[in-house]
Coordinates of C-alpha atoms in Angstrom, one line a residue:
M13 CA 0.1 0.1 0.0
K14 CA 1.2 3.6 -1.0
R15 CA 2.2 5.7 1.8
R16 CA -0.6 8.3 0.7
E17 CA -3.1 6.0 0.5
F18 CA -1.8 4.7 4.1
L19 CA -2.3 8.0 5.6
T20 CA -5.5 8.9 3.9
R21 CA -7.0 5.1 5.2
T22 CA -6.2 6.5 8.7
A23 CA -7.8 10.0 8.4
I24 CA -11.0 8.0 7.5
M25 CA -10.8 5.0 9.5
G26 CA -10.9 7.0 13.0
A27 CA -13.3 9.5 11.3
A28 CA -15.6 6.2 11.3
G29 CA -14.8 4.9 14.3
M30 CA -12.0 2.4 13.1
L31 CA -14.7 0.5 10.9
A32 CA -15.6 -1.9 13.7
P33 CA -17.5 -4.9 12.6
G34 CA -21.1 -3.6 12.2
A35 CA -20.0 0.0 11.7
K36 CA -21.1 2.8 8.9
L37 CA -18.5 4.1 7.0
Y38 CA -20.6 6.5 5.1
G39 CA -24.3 7.6 7.4
A40 CA -21.9 7.1 10.2
V41 CA -22.5 10.5 11.7
E42 CA -26.0 11.0 13.8
G43 CA -27.7 14.0 12.9
G44 CA -25.6 14.1 10.0
Y45 CA -22.3 16.6 9.2
T46 CA -22.8 20.1 11.1
G47 CA -19.2 21.4 10.9
E48 CA -18.2 23.7 8.4
L49 CA -18.8 24.0 4.8
F50 CA -16.5 24.8 1.6
V51 CA -17.5 25.8 -1.5
A52 CA -15.5 26.5 -5.1
L53 CA -17.4 28.3 -7.6
Q54 CA -15.7 27.5 -11.1
A55 CA -16.0 30.2 -13.8
D56 CA -14.7 28.4 -16.9
G57 CA -12.7 29.9 -19.7
G58 CA -11.2 33.2 -18.2
W59 CA -13.0 35.7 -16.6
D60 CA -12.4 39.5 -17.4
V61 CA -11.2 40.9 -14.4
S62 CA -11.3 44.1 -15.7
S63 CA -15.0 44.4 -16.1
Y64 CA -15.2 42.7 -12.5
C65 CA -13.5 42.9 -9.4
D66 CA -10.1 44.5 -10.7
P67 CA -11.8 47.6 -13.2
K68 CA -9.7 49.4 -15.8
V69 CA -10.2 52.8 -17.0
N70 CA -8.5 53.7 -20.7
Q71 CA -5.6 55.4 -20.8
P72 CA -4.5 57.9 -23.4
G73 CA -2.4 56.5 -26.1
E74 CA -2.9 52.8 -25.0
L75 CA -5.0 50.5 -26.4
E76 CA -8.7 50.3 -25.1
I77 CA -9.1 48.1 -22.3
T78 CA -13.1 48.3 -21.4
H79 CA -15.5 49.8 -23.6
W80 CA -17.3 50.9 -20.4
S81 CA -15.1 52.9 -19.2
R82 CA -15.7 55.7 -22.5
D83 CA -18.5 56.8 -20.3
L84 CA -18.3 55.2 -17.0
E85 CA -15.6 55.2 -14.0
V86 CA -14.9 52.7 -11.1
Q87 CA -17.3 52.2 -8.7
Q88 CA -16.6 51.2 -5.1
A89 CA -18.9 48.9 -2.3
G90 CA -17.0 50.1 0.9
N91 CA -13.2 49.1 0.2
I92 CA -14.0 47.1 -2.9
P93 CA -13.5 49.3 -6.3
F94 CA -15.9 47.2 -9.2
A95 CA -16.8 47.8 -12.2
P96 CA -19.7 49.2 -13.5
F97 CA -20.6 47.1 -15.9
S98 CA -23.5 44.0 -15.9
N99 CA -25.4 44.0 -12.4
N100 CA -22.0 44.1 -10.9
A101 CA -23.4 47.2 -8.9
T102 CA -26.0 44.7 -7.3
M103 CA -23.7 42.1 -6.2
F104 CA -21.2 44.1 -4.8
N105 CA -23.5 46.4 -2.6
K106 CA -24.6 43.7 -1.5
Y107 CA -21.8 41.7 -0.5
Y108 CA -18.9 43.3 0.1
R109 CA -18.8 42.9 3.4
D110 CA -18.2 39.7 2.9
M111 CA -15.9 39.7 0.4
L112 CA -11.7 39.8 -0.4
V113 CA -10.5 40.4 -3.3
I114 CA -7.4 39.0 -3.7
N115 CA -5.8 40.7 -7.5
G116 CA -2.8 40.3 -9.3
V117 CA -2.7 36.2 -9.2
D118 CA -0.5 35.3 -12.0
A119 CA -1.7 31.6 -13.5
Q120 CA 2.0 31.9 -15.8
T121 CA 0.1 30.3 -19.0
N122 CA -2.3 31.0 -21.4
S123 CA -3.6 27.7 -21.6
H124 CA -6.8 26.7 -20.3
S125 CA -5.8 23.3 -19.2
T126 CA -3.1 24.2 -17.4
G127 CA -4.7 28.1 -15.9
V128 CA -7.2 25.2 -14.8
I129 CA -5.0 23.4 -13.4
H130 CA -3.0 25.8 -11.9
N131 CA -5.9 27.9 -9.9
W132 CA -7.9 25.1 -8.8
S133 CA -5.1 22.7 -7.5
G134 CA -2.2 25.6 -7.0
R135 CA 0.4 23.8 -9.1
N136 CA 0.8 23.7 -13.1
S137 CA 1.1 19.6 -13.4
V138 CA -1.1 17.3 -12.4
G139 CA -1.3 15.2 -8.9
Y140 CA -2.3 17.8 -6.3
P141 CA -5.8 18.1 -5.3
T142 CA -8.2 20.4 -5.1
L143 CA -9.0 22.9 -2.0
S144 CA -12.9 20.7 -1.6
A145 CA -11.1 17.7 -1.5
L146 CA -8.7 18.2 1.3
F147 CA -11.5 19.7 3.1
A148 CA -13.9 17.0 2.5
A149 CA -11.2 14.4 3.7
K150 CA -10.3 16.6 6.5
N151 CA -13.3 16.9 7.5
A152 CA -16.0 14.8 6.8
P153 CA -15.0 11.4 5.0
E154 CA -17.2 9.5 6.7
Q155 CA -20.3 11.0 4.7
P156 CA -21.7 9.7 1.7
L157 CA -22.1 13.1 -0.3
S158 CA -18.5 14.4 1.1
Y159 CA -17.3 16.1 -1.5
I160 CA -19.9 17.1 -4.9
N161 CA -18.4 18.0 -7.9
F162 CA -20.7 19.4 -10.7
G163 CA -18.2 19.5 -13.6
G164 CA -14.5 20.9 -14.1
F165 CA -11.7 20.9 -12.0
A166 CA -12.3 17.9 -9.7
Q167 CA -8.7 16.2 -8.7
T168 CA -8.7 14.0 -5.5
G169 CA -5.0 13.1 -5.0
N170 CA -6.7 9.5 -3.5
L171 CA -7.8 11.2 -1.0
I172 CA -11.4 11.0 -1.1
R173 CA -14.1 10.3 -4.0
F174 CA -16.5 12.6 -5.3
S175 CA -19.5 13.1 -6.2
R176 CA -21.7 13.7 -9.1
L177 CA -25.6 15.7 -8.4
D178 CA -26.7 15.8 -12.4
D179 CA -30.6 14.2 -12.6
I180 CA -32.8 15.7 -9.6
N181 CA -35.4 13.0 -10.9
T182 CA -33.0 10.1 -11.7
L183 CA -31.2 11.0 -8.0
Q184 CA -34.6 10.4 -6.4
Q185 CA -35.2 7.2 -7.9
L186 CA -32.0 6.0 -6.9
L187 CA -32.1 7.5 -3.1
V188 CA -35.8 5.9 -2.5
P189 CA -36.2 3.0 -5.2
E190 CA -39.7 2.0 -4.2
N191 CA -41.0 5.1 -5.0
N192 CA -43.6 4.6 -8.2
W193 CA -42.5 7.2 -10.1
D194 CA -44.2 5.6 -13.2
A195 CA -47.3 5.3 -12.2
T196 CA -48.1 2.3 -14.9
A197 CA -44.5 0.6 -13.1
T198 CA -44.6 -2.6 -11.0
F199 CA -42.0 -3.2 -10.1
R200 CA -39.4 -1.5 -7.5
R201 CA -41.8 -2.5 -4.7
S202 CA -41.3 -2.6 -1.1
E203 CA -41.1 -6.1 -0.8
D204 CA -38.9 -6.6 -3.5
M205 CA -36.1 -3.8 -2.5
S206 CA -36.5 -5.5 1.0
R207 CA -35.5 -9.0 -0.8
I208 CA -32.9 -7.1 -2.6
R209 CA -31.6 -5.4 0.2
A210 CA -31.1 -8.4 2.4
A211 CA -29.4 -10.9 -0.7
R212 CA -26.9 -7.2 -0.8
S213 CA -25.5 -7.7 2.3
A214 CA -25.7 -11.6 2.6
R215 CA -23.4 -10.9 -0.3
L216 CA -21.1 -8.2 1.2
A217 CA -20.8 -10.8 4.1
R218 CA -19.7 -13.2 2.2
L219 CA -17.2 -11.7 0.4
M220 CA -16.0 -10.1 3.4
Q221 CA -14.7 -13.0 4.7
D222 CA -12.2 -13.5 1.4
P223 CA -8.9 -13.7 3.4
N224 CA -7.3 -12.1 0.2
L225 CA -9.2 -8.6 0.4
I226 CA -6.9 -6.1 1.5
P227 CA -8.2 -3.1 3.8
R228 CA -8.4 -0.4 0.4
Q229 CA -11.0 -3.2 -1.0
K230 CA -12.6 -4.1 2.3
L231 CA -13.0 -0.4 3.1
N232 CA -14.8 0.3 -0.6
M233 CA -17.1 -2.0 0.2
E234 CA -18.3 -1.2 3.3
A235 CA -18.5 2.3 2.2
Y236 CA -20.8 1.0 -0.9
E237 CA -23.0 -1.3 1.3
S238 CA -23.8 1.3 3.7
A239 CA -24.3 4.1 1.3
L240 CA -27.0 2.0 -0.5
N241 CA -28.3 1.4 2.6
S242 CA -32.2 2.0 3.3
K243 CA -31.6 2.9 6.7
A244 CA -28.2 5.3 6.0
P245 CA -29.0 9.2 5.7
L246 CA -28.4 8.9 2.3
S247 CA -32.1 8.0 2.0
E248 CA -32.9 10.4 3.4
F249 CA -31.5 13.1 1.2
N250 CA -34.6 12.8 -0.8
S251 CA -37.2 15.1 1.2
F252 CA -34.7 17.6 1.3
L253 CA -34.4 18.0 -2.4
P254 CA -36.9 20.2 -4.1
S255 CA -40.3 19.5 -5.8
E256 CA -40.3 19.1 -9.7
S257 CA -42.1 22.6 -9.8
E258 CA -39.4 24.1 -7.8
I259 CA -36.1 22.6 -10.0
I260 CA -35.1 25.4 -11.7
P261 CA -34.0 24.6 -15.2
D262 CA -31.1 25.1 -17.1
L263 CA -30.7 28.7 -18.2
E264 CA -30.2 29.6 -22.1
I265 CA -27.3 32.6 -21.9
P266 CA -28.1 33.4 -25.6
N267 CA -24.9 32.6 -28.0
V268 CA -22.8 31.8 -25.3
T269 CA -23.8 28.9 -23.5
W270 CA -26.3 27.0 -21.2
S271 CA -26.2 27.3 -17.5
S272 CA -27.2 24.8 -14.4
L273 CA -25.4 27.0 -12.1
K274 CA -28.5 27.8 -10.1
R275 CA -29.7 23.7 -10.0
Q276 CA -26.3 23.2 -8.7
I277 CA -26.6 25.5 -6.3
Q278 CA -29.9 24.4 -5.2
M279 CA -28.5 20.7 -5.0
T280 CA -25.9 22.4 -2.7
A281 CA -28.3 23.5 -0.5
A282 CA -30.2 20.9 0.1
A283 CA -26.9 18.6 0.6
F284 CA -25.6 21.0 3.2
E285 CA -28.7 21.6 5.0
A286 CA -29.1 17.3 5.0
G287 CA -25.9 17.3 6.3
L288 CA -24.4 14.7 3.8
A289 CA -22.2 16.8 1.9
S290 CA -19.2 19.1 3.3
A291 CA -17.5 20.4 0.2
V292 CA -18.7 21.5 -3.3
D293 CA -17.8 22.6 -6.8
L294 CA -20.0 24.7 -8.4
H295 CA -19.3 25.0 -12.3
M296 CA -20.1 27.5 -15.1
N297 CA -18.7 27.6 -18.7
G298 CA -18.9 29.7 -21.2
Y299 CA -15.9 32.9 -20.2
D300 CA -13.8 32.0 -22.9
T301 CA -15.1 35.3 -25.2
H302 CA -12.8 35.7 -28.4
T303 CA -15.6 37.5 -29.6
T304 CA -18.1 39.9 -29.0
H305 CA -16.8 40.2 -25.7
D306 CA -18.7 42.8 -24.0
A307 CA -22.5 41.5 -25.0
R308 CA -21.4 37.9 -24.3
H309 CA -19.5 38.9 -20.7
E310 CA -22.4 41.1 -19.5
Q311 CA -24.2 38.4 -20.0
L312 CA -22.3 35.5 -18.1
F313 CA -21.7 37.8 -15.2
T314 CA -25.5 38.8 -14.8
H315 CA -26.3 35.1 -14.4
F316 CA -22.8 34.6 -12.0
N317 CA -23.9 37.9 -10.0
E318 CA -27.6 36.2 -9.5
S319 CA -25.8 32.5 -8.7
I320 CA -24.0 33.8 -5.9
D321 CA -26.7 36.0 -4.4
L322 CA -28.9 32.4 -4.9
L323 CA -26.6 30.0 -3.1
W324 CA -26.0 33.0 -0.3
T325 CA -29.6 33.5 -0.2
L326 CA -30.5 29.3 0.1
A327 CA -27.4 29.7 2.9
E328 CA -29.8 31.8 5.5
E329 CA -32.9 30.4 4.4
K330 CA -31.5 27.1 5.2
G331 CA -29.0 28.0 8.6
F332 CA -25.6 27.7 7.4
A333 CA -24.9 30.5 5.5
D334 CA -22.3 31.1 9.0
R335 CA -20.4 28.1 8.4
M336 CA -19.5 28.6 4.6
T337 CA -16.3 30.0 3.1
V338 CA -16.8 30.3 -1.2
V339 CA -14.1 30.7 -3.0
I340 CA -14.2 32.3 -6.4
A341 CA -12.4 32.4 -9.7
S342 CA -11.3 31.1 -13.1
D343 CA -8.1 30.0 -15.9
F344 CA -7.1 33.1 -15.9
S345 CA -8.1 36.6 -17.2
R346 CA -8.4 38.2 -20.6
T347 CA -6.1 40.6 -22.6
P348 CA -6.4 44.5 -21.7
W349 CA -7.3 44.8 -24.9
Y350 CA -10.3 44.2 -27.9
N351 CA -8.9 42.0 -30.8
A352 CA -10.1 42.3 -34.5
D353 CA -13.4 40.7 -33.8
N354 CA -14.3 42.5 -30.6
G355 CA -13.3 40.0 -28.7
K356 CA -10.4 39.6 -25.8
D357 CA -8.1 36.2 -25.5
H358 CA -5.9 35.4 -22.7
W359 CA -4.1 37.2 -20.3
P360 CA -2.1 35.4 -17.4
I361 CA -3.4 38.1 -14.7
G362 CA -6.6 37.3 -13.0
S363 CA -8.3 37.6 -9.3
V364 CA -9.9 35.2 -6.9
I365 CA -12.9 36.1 -4.6
V366 CA -13.0 34.8 -0.7
M367 CA -16.3 35.2 1.0
R368 CA -17.1 34.1 4.7
K369 CA -19.9 36.1 6.9
N370 CA -18.9 37.8 10.0
A371 CA -15.3 38.0 9.0
S372 CA -12.1 40.2 10.3
W373 CA -10.5 40.1 6.8
T374 CA -13.4 41.1 4.5
N375 CA -14.4 44.6 2.4
R376 CA -10.8 44.6 1.4
A377 CA -9.3 44.3 -2.0
V378 CA -5.5 43.6 -2.1
G379 CA -2.7 42.4 -4.4
L380 CA -2.1 45.4 -6.9
T381 CA -2.6 45.3 -11.4
D382 CA -1.0 48.6 -13.0
E383 CA -3.1 50.0 -15.8
G384 CA -2.6 47.3 -18.3
Q385 CA -3.2 44.6 -16.0
N386 CA 0.0 43.6 -15.3
A387 CA 1.1 42.2 -11.9
Y388 CA 2.9 44.3 -9.0
A389 CA 5.4 42.3 -6.3
L390 CA 4.2 42.6 -3.3
D391 CA 5.8 42.4 0.9
P392 CA 4.1 39.0 1.9
T393 CA 3.3 40.4 5.1
T394 CA 2.6 44.0 4.3
L395 CA 0.7 43.4 1.3
E396 CA 2.1 46.7 -0.2
R397 CA 4.5 47.5 -3.4
D398 CA 7.4 46.5 -3.4
D399 CA 9.3 46.4 -6.6
A400 CA 12.8 45.3 -5.2
N401 CA 12.1 42.9 -3.1
G402 CA 8.5 41.7 -3.6
V403 CA 6.9 38.6 -4.8
I404 CA 4.3 38.0 -7.2
I405 CA 1.0 36.5 -6.4
L406 CA 0.9 32.7 -8.0
P407 CA -1.8 30.4 -7.2
K408 CA -0.4 28.7 -4.7
H409 CA 0.5 31.3 -2.5
V410 CA -3.6 32.1 -2.3
H411 CA -4.2 28.0 -2.0
L412 CA -1.4 27.7 0.8
A413 CA -3.6 31.2 2.3
V414 CA -7.1 29.2 1.9
R415 CA -5.8 25.5 3.4
K416 CA -4.8 27.7 6.8
L417 CA -8.3 29.7 6.4
I418 CA -10.3 26.5 6.4
G419 CA -8.0 24.4 8.5
V420 CA -6.0 21.7 6.5
D421 CA -2.9 23.1 6.0
N422 CA -0.5 21.3 8.0
T423 CA -2.9 17.6 8.6
T424 CA -2.8 14.1 7.5
V425 CA -4.8 14.9 4.4
D426 CA -2.3 18.0 2.6
K427 CA 0.8 16.1 4.2
D428 CA 1.6 14.4 0.4
F429 CA 0.5 17.8 -1.3
Q430 CA 2.9 21.0 0.2
F431 CA 3.9 23.7 -1.3
G432 CA 7.6 24.0 -0.3
G433 CA 9.4 27.1 0.2
T434 CA 6.2 29.1 -0.5
E435 CA 6.3 32.5 0.7
S436 CA 3.1 32.8 3.5
F437 CA 0.7 35.9 2.3
R438 CA -1.4 37.6 5.3
F439 CA -4.2 37.9 2.6
F440 CA -6.7 37.1 5.6
G441 CA -4.7 38.8 8.7

């Protein structure tokens, strides 16, 4: 067994009471998970931060960087500047108190694949897990849906499994197969399902007696059985899901993309409220606007901002807003000029937004870029510009700081995924 697998197994078994005979790995927590929560919102394709959280205005003698700055000025909500574009004003004015903006993050690439890996793992080559995977493995490895990913980057480093919840109707059928979703169906009767479960449990018991099974195989078999057990909390998830009439349909963003982001957020809220999940990756694409940039980005940001508002609104309604940390970012940003097709191409210098209710480090924008969206070097401690001895912010600096913020640094789960020799930026004080 590899050392990493041994450490992971040790952490998981500790959380599940060492998997004593008859114990359940999944659904083991009485009443569900009630700890801290983590959400990563991936804006896939490369968003334009000059029209969002790192606003830029046109400079004499330079190529035009934003069309909106022909007539408008940079706006400010609290201590956070933002672009007067799309519905940004509504978003930033409502949530600036719960927001830290980190500008000038250098993805060091114009490649989508590398940018995604770098920004969501902290390293520009494969192998490191997402913050969500680290968080779930540390906080709730025993929960059946501890780490949910709705698309985008989802590397786990073999720390934990992730789950996909794309279709609510299909999920409901899996959760409660006895329910006759088709009025004409004569299968999946309660007595039939009881016999199936009994046969499955008996088969598992036989398989578990195999002396050739390695510990990891036993762990996976136990997890599978417990997750499917009708008495486990997973089966109760159905009561937290929205009804068919409440499900938010996919939204068409004309000439750009289709988005399921709001439905993803519905599912996230249900999983958090049910106590089955601890970390979620939300995903929205469409930001790769090489043509008609402004028209497309305006629609994208409108939907994006509305979705962020929905996430926090549901969190407040369902009572978990004070337990949730949200990280929002993209592959990289867009060029500080328009191309011949009135679009914008790839640019490595972007931004990251971290949100949290009632935090001491919010209502701030840190990191510096010039008028052409080039990153300045900073003193990691003071976060002031330091051209002589400062450091350009890289994704690993953000990841290191967020790991400390969410309590996964220097723990069993991140032991094999260190950023050796990396400066510690004091983004969160």
